[in-house]
GROMACS .gro file of C-alpha atoms in nm:
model
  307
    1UNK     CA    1   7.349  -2.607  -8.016
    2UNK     CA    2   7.414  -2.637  -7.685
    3UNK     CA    3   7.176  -2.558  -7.363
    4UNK     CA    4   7.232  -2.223  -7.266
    5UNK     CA    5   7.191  -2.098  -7.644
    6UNK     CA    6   6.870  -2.276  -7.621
    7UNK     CA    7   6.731  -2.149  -7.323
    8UNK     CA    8   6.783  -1.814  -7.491
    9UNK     CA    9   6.601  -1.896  -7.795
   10UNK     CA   10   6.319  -2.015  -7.567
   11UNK     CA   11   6.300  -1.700  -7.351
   12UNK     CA   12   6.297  -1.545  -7.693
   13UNK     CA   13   6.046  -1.715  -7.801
   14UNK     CA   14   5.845  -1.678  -7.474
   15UNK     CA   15   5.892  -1.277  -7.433
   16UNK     CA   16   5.814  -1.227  -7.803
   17UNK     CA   17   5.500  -1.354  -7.792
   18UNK     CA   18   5.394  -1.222  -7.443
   19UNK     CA   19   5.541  -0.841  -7.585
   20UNK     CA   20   5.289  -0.869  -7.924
   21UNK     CA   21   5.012  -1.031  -7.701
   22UNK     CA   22   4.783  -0.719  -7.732
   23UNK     CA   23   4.782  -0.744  -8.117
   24UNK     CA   24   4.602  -1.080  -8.048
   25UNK     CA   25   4.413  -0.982  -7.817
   26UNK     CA   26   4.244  -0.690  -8.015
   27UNK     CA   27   4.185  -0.881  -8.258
   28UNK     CA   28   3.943  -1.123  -8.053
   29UNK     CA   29   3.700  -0.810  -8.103
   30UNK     CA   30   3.379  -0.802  -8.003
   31UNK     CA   31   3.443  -1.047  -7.782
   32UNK     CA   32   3.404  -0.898  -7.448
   33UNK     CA   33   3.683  -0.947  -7.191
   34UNK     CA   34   3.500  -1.166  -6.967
   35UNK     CA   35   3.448  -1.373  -7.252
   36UNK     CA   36   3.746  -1.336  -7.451
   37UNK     CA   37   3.893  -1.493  -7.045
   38UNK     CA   38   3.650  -1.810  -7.047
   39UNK     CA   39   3.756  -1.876  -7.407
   40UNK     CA   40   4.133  -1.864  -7.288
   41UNK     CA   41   4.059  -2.080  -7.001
   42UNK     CA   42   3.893  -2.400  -7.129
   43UNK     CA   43   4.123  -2.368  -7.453
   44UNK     CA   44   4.407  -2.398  -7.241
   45UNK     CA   45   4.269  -2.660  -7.063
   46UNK     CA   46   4.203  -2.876  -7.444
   47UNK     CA   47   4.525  -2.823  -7.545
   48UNK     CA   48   4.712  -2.923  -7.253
   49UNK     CA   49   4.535  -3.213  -7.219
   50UNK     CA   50   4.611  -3.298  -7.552
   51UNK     CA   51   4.975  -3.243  -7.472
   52UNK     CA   52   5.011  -3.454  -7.178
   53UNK     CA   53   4.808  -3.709  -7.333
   54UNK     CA   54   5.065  -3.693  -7.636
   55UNK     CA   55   5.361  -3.710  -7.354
   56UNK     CA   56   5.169  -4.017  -7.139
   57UNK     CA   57   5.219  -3.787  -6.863
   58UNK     CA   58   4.845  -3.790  -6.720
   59UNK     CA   59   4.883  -4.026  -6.463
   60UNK     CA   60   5.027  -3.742  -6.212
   61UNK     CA   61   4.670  -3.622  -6.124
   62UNK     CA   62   4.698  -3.926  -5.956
   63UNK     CA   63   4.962  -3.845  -5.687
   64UNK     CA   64   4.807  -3.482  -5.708
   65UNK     CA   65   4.501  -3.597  -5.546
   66UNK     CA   66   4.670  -3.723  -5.279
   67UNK     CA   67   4.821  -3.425  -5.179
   68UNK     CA   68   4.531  -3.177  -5.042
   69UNK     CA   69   4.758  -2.879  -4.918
   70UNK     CA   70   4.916  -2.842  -5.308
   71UNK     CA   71   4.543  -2.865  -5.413
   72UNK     CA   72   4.459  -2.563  -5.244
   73UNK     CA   73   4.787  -2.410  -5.340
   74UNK     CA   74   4.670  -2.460  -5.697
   75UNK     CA   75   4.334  -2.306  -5.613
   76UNK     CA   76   4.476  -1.983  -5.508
   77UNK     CA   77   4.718  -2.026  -5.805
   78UNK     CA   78   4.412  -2.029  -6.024
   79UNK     CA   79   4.214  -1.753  -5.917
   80UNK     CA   80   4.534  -1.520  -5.874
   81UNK     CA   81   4.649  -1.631  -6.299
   82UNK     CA   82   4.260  -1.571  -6.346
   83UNK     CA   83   4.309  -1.182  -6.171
   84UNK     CA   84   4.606  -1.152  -6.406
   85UNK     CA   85   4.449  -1.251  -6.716
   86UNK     CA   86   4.116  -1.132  -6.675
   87UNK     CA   87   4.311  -0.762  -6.613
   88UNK     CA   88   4.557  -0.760  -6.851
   89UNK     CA   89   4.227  -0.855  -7.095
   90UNK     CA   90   4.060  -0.576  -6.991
   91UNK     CA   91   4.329  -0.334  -6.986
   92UNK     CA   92   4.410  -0.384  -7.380
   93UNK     CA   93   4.122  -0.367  -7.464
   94UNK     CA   94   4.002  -0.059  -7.280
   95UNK     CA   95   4.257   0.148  -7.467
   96UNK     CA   96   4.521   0.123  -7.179
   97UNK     CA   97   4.796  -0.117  -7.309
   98UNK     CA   98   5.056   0.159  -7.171
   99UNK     CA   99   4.947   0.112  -6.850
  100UNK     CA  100   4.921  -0.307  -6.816
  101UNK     CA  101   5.295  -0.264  -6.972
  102UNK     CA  102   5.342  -0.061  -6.655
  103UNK     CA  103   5.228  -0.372  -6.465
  104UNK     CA  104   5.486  -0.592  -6.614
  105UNK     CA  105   5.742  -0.324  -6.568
  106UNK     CA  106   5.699  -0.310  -6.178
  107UNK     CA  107   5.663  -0.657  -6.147
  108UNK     CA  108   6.024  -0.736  -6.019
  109UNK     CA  109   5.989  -0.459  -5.776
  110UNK     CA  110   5.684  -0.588  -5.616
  111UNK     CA  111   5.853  -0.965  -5.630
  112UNK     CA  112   6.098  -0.772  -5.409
  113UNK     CA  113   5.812  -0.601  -5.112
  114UNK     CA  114   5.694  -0.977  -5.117
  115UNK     CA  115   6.028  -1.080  -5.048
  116UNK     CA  116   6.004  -0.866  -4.741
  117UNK     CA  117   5.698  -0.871  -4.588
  118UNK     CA  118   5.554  -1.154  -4.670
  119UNK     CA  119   5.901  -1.436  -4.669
  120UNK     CA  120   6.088  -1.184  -4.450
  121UNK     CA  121   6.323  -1.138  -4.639
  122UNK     CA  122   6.653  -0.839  -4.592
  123UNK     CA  123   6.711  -0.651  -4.832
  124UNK     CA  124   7.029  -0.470  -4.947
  125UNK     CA  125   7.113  -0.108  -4.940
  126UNK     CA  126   7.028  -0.085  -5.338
  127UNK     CA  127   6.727  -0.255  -5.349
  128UNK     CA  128   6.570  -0.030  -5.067
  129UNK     CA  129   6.677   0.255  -5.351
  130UNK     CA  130   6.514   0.036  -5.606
  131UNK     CA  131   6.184   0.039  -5.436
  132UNK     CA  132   6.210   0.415  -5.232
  133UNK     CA  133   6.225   0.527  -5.649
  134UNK     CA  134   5.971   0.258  -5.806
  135UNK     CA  135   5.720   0.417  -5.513
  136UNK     CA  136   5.773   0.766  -5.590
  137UNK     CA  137   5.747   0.727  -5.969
  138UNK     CA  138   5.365   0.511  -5.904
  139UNK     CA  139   5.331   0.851  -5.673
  140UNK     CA  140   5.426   1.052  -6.040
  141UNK     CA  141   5.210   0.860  -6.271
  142UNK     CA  142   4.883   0.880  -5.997
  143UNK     CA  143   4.937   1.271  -6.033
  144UNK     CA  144   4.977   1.234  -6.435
  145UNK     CA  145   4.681   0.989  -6.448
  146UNK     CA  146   4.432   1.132  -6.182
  147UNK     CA  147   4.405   0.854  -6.007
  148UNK     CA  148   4.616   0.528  -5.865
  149UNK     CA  149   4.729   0.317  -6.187
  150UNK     CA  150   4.526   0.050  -6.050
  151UNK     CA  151   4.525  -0.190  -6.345
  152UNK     CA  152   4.940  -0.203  -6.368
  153UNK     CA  153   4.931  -0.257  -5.993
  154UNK     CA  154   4.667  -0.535  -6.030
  155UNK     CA  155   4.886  -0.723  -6.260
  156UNK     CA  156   5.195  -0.658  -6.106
  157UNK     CA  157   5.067  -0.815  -5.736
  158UNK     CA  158   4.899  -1.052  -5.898
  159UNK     CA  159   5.173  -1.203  -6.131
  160UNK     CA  160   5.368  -1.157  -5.824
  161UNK     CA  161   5.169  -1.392  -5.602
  162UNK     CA  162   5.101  -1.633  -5.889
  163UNK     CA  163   5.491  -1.670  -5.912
  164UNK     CA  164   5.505  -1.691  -5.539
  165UNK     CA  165   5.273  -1.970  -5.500
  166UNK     CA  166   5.381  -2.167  -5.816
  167UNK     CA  167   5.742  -2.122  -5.648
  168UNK     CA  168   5.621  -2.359  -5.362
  169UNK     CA  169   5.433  -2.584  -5.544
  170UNK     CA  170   5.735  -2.707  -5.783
  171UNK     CA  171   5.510  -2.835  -6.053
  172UNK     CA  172   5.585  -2.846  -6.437
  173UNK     CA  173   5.475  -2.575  -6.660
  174UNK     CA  174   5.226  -2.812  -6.902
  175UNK     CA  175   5.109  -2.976  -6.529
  176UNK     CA  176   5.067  -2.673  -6.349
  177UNK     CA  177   4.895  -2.511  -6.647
  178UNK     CA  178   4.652  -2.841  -6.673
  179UNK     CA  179   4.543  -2.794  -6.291
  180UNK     CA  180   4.518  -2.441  -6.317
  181UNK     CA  181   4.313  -2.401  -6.607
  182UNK     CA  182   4.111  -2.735  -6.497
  183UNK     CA  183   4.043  -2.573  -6.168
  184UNK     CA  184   3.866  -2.262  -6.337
  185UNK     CA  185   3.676  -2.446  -6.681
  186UNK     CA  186   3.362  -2.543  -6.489
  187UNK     CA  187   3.343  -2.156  -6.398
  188UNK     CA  188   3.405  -2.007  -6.749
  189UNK     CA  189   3.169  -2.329  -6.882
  190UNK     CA  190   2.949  -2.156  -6.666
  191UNK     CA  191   2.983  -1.830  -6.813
  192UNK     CA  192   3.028  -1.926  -7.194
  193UNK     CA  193   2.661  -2.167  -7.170
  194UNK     CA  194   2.496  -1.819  -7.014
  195UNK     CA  195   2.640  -1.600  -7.261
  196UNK     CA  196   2.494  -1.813  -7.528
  197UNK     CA  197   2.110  -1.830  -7.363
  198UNK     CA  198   2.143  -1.473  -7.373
  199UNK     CA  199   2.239  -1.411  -7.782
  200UNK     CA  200   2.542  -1.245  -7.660
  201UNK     CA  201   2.809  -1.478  -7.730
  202UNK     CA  202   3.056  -1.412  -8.032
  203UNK     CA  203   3.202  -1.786  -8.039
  204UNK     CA  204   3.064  -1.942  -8.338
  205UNK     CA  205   2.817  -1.661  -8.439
  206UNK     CA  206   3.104  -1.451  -8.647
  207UNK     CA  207   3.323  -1.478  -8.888
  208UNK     CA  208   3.542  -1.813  -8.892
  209UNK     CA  209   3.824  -1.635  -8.843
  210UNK     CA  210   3.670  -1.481  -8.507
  211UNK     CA  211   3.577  -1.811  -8.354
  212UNK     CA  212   3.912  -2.000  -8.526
  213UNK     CA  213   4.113  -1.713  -8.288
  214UNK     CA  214   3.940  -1.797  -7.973
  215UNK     CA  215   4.010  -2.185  -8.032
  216UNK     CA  216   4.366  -2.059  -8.037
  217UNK     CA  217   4.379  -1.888  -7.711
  218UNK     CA  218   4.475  -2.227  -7.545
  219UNK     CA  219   4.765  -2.224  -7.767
  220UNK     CA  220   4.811  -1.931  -7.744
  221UNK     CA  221   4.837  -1.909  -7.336
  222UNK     CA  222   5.035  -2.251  -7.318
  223UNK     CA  223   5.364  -2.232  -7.564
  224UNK     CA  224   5.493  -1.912  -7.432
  225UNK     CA  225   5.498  -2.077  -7.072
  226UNK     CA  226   5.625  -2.375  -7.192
  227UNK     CA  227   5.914  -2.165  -7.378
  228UNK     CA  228   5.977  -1.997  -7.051
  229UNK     CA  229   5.968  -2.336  -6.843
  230UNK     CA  230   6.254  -2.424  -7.099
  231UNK     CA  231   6.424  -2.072  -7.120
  232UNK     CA  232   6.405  -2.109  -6.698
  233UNK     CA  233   6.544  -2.489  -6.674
  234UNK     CA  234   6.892  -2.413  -6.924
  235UNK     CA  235   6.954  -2.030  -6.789
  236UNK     CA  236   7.093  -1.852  -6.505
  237UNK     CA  237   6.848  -1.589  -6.308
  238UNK     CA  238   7.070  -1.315  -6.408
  239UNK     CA  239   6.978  -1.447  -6.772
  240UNK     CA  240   6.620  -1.445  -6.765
  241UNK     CA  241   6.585  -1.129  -6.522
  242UNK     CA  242   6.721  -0.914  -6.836
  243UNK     CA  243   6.504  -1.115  -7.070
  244UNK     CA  244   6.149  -1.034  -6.843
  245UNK     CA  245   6.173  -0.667  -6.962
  246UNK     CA  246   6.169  -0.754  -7.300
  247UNK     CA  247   5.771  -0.818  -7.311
  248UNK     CA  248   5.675  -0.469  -7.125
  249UNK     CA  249   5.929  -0.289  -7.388
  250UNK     CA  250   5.703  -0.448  -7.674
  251UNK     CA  251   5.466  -0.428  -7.478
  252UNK     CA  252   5.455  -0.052  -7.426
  253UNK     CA  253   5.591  -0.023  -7.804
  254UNK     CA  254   5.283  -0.174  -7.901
  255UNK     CA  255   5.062   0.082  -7.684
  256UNK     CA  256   5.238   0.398  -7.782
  257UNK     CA  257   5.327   0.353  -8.191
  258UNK     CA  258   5.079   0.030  -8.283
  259UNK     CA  259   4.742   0.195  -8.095
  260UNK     CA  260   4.882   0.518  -8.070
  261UNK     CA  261   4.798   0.582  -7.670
  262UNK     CA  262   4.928   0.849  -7.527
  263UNK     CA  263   5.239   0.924  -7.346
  264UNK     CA  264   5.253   1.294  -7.243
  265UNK     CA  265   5.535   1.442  -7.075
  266UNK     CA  266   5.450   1.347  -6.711
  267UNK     CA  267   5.398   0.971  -6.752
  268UNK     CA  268   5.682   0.920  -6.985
  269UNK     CA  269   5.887   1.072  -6.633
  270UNK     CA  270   5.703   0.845  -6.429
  271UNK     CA  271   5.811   0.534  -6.720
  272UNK     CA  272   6.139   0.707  -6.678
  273UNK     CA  273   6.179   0.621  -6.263
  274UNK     CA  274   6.056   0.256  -6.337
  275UNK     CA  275   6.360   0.228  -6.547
  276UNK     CA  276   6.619   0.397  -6.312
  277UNK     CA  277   6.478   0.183  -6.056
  278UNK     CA  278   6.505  -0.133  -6.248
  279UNK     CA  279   6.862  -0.027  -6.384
  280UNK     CA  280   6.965  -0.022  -6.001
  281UNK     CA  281   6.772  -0.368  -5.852
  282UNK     CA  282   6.911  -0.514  -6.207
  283UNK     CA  283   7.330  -0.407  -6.163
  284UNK     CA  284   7.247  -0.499  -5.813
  285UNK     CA  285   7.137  -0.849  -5.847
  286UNK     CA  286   7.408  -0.909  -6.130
  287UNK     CA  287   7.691  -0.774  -5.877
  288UNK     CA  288   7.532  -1.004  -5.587
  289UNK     CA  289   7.527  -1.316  -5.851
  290UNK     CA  290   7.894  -1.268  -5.927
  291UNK     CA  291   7.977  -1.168  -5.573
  292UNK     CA  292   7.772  -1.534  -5.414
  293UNK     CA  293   7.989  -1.711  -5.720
  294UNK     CA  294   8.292  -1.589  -5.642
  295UNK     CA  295   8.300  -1.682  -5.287
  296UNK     CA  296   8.182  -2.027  -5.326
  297UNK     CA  297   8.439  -2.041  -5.587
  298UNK     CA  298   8.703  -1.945  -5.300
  299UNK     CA  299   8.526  -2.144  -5.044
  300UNK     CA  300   8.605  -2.467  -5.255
  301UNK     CA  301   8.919  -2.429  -5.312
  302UNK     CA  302   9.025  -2.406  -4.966
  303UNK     CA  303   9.002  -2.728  -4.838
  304UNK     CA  304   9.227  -2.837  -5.221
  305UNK     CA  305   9.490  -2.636  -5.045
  306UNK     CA  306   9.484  -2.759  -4.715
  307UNK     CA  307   9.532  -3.087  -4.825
   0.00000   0.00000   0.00000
């Protein structure tokens, strides 16, 4: 098989299980969010360590040390993945699954406004029309739901400044996740030894099943970003940006026919200018792609023909 077949079958892989995520989740009932986060965190943290350990890849906390700028680039990477997680927890399961697919939908858009305001970036004619109609369907749905849909806009800036920051940093997906998650354990130690002095904790006190589940929230947080690491490493951007809606699409799927949320008439239009606004920034950024290619194409060949 060769590598770019393989980075598709691990974006697959990756996007599959991120789009049926709030099955699992819901399932981790009664396990409060909170909870159901601190669980997620130090499991992560076992499992990866049991992975590097596997790999004999430890030894680059080492040089990490050393470096005190990335470690407070990994700080801020923590508690903005901790935002994310602890949200999107919440979100499924408060009944609102249709909105934290919203998130995930917008996500590329507010990637973009970063791009501008905060790397100063200039944007092109099209993705000014990407974001003038991504604004005015948020401005649809906050008529539709009463109120700003703060929890899709939580993830979306979030996720958005998590991928910012892990951008600069340049570290592996199993040693980024390590630091991350090793950065936040002491916290949700914290929490989980608390919980327990009070009688409210579900870990260990329900069915095996319930407490077998939690165990696997390490696993279940780490493979899909290690699928993506290897879906990101063998494919070209224009390859992976179509595969990133596939999660919100099961996402939402999972929201509207699995839990049966509703989707009246005015937020399915205000789902409806996410997608025109994605169909532009998407053609877009595929046109641009080809357009950069085909000039450095050109550009080589000149000097071939001058000689």
């Amino acid at each position: 098989m060769n590598q770019t077949r393989l980075g598709y079958l691990y974006g697959f892989g990756a996007y599959l299980i991120w789009g049926f995520f709030p099955i699992y989740l819901k399932l981790l009932r009664p396990a409060g969010p909170v909870e159901i986060l601190a669980h997620r965190i130090v499991w992560s943290v076992v499992f990866v360590a049991l992975l590097l350990a596997a790999m004999r890849n430890i030894g680059f906390l080492r040089a990490l040390a050393r470096r005190p700028r990335a470690l407070a680039a990994i700080a801020a990477a923590a508690a903005l993945i901790a935002v994310n997680w602890g949200t999107y927890i919440y979100g499924v399961n408060s009944d609102r699954v249709v909105e934290t697919a919203l998130g995930y939908f917008i996500n590329p858009l507010v990637v973009v406004l970063i791009g501008v305001f905060v790397l100063r970036e200039r944007l092109r004619p099209a993705q000014w029309a990407a974001l003038g109609v991504g604004g005015l369907a948020v401005a649809v749905l906050t008529v539709d739901y009463g109120r700003l849909p703060w929890l899709a806009l939580v993830l979306a800036f979030s996720f958005a400044g998590y991928g910012l920051v892990k951008k600069r940093l340049g570290l592996p997906a199993a040693e980024g996740l390590f630091v991350e998650s090793a950065v936040l354990a002491l916290p949700a130690l914290a929490y989980l030894g608390w919980l327990g002095r009070q009688g409210e904790a579900t870990f260990g006190h329900g069915s095996a099943g319930h407490t077998a589940l939690l165990v696997l929230a390490g696993a279940a947080t780490a493979i899909p970003l290690l699928l993506f690491a290897g879906a990101a490493n063998r494919l070209p951007l224009t390859g992976l940006g179509m595969l990133q809606y596939l999660a919100p699409i099961l996402q939402l799927a999972c929201g509207v026919l699995v839990f049966h949320e509703p989707m009246p008439p005015a937020r399915l239009a205000g789902f409806g200018l996410v997608w025109v606004a994605l169909v532009v920034f998407t053609v877009d950024a595929v046109r641009h792609t080809r357009r950069t290619r085909a000039q450095a194409r050109a550009a080589a060949l000149v000097p071939a023909e001058a000689r």
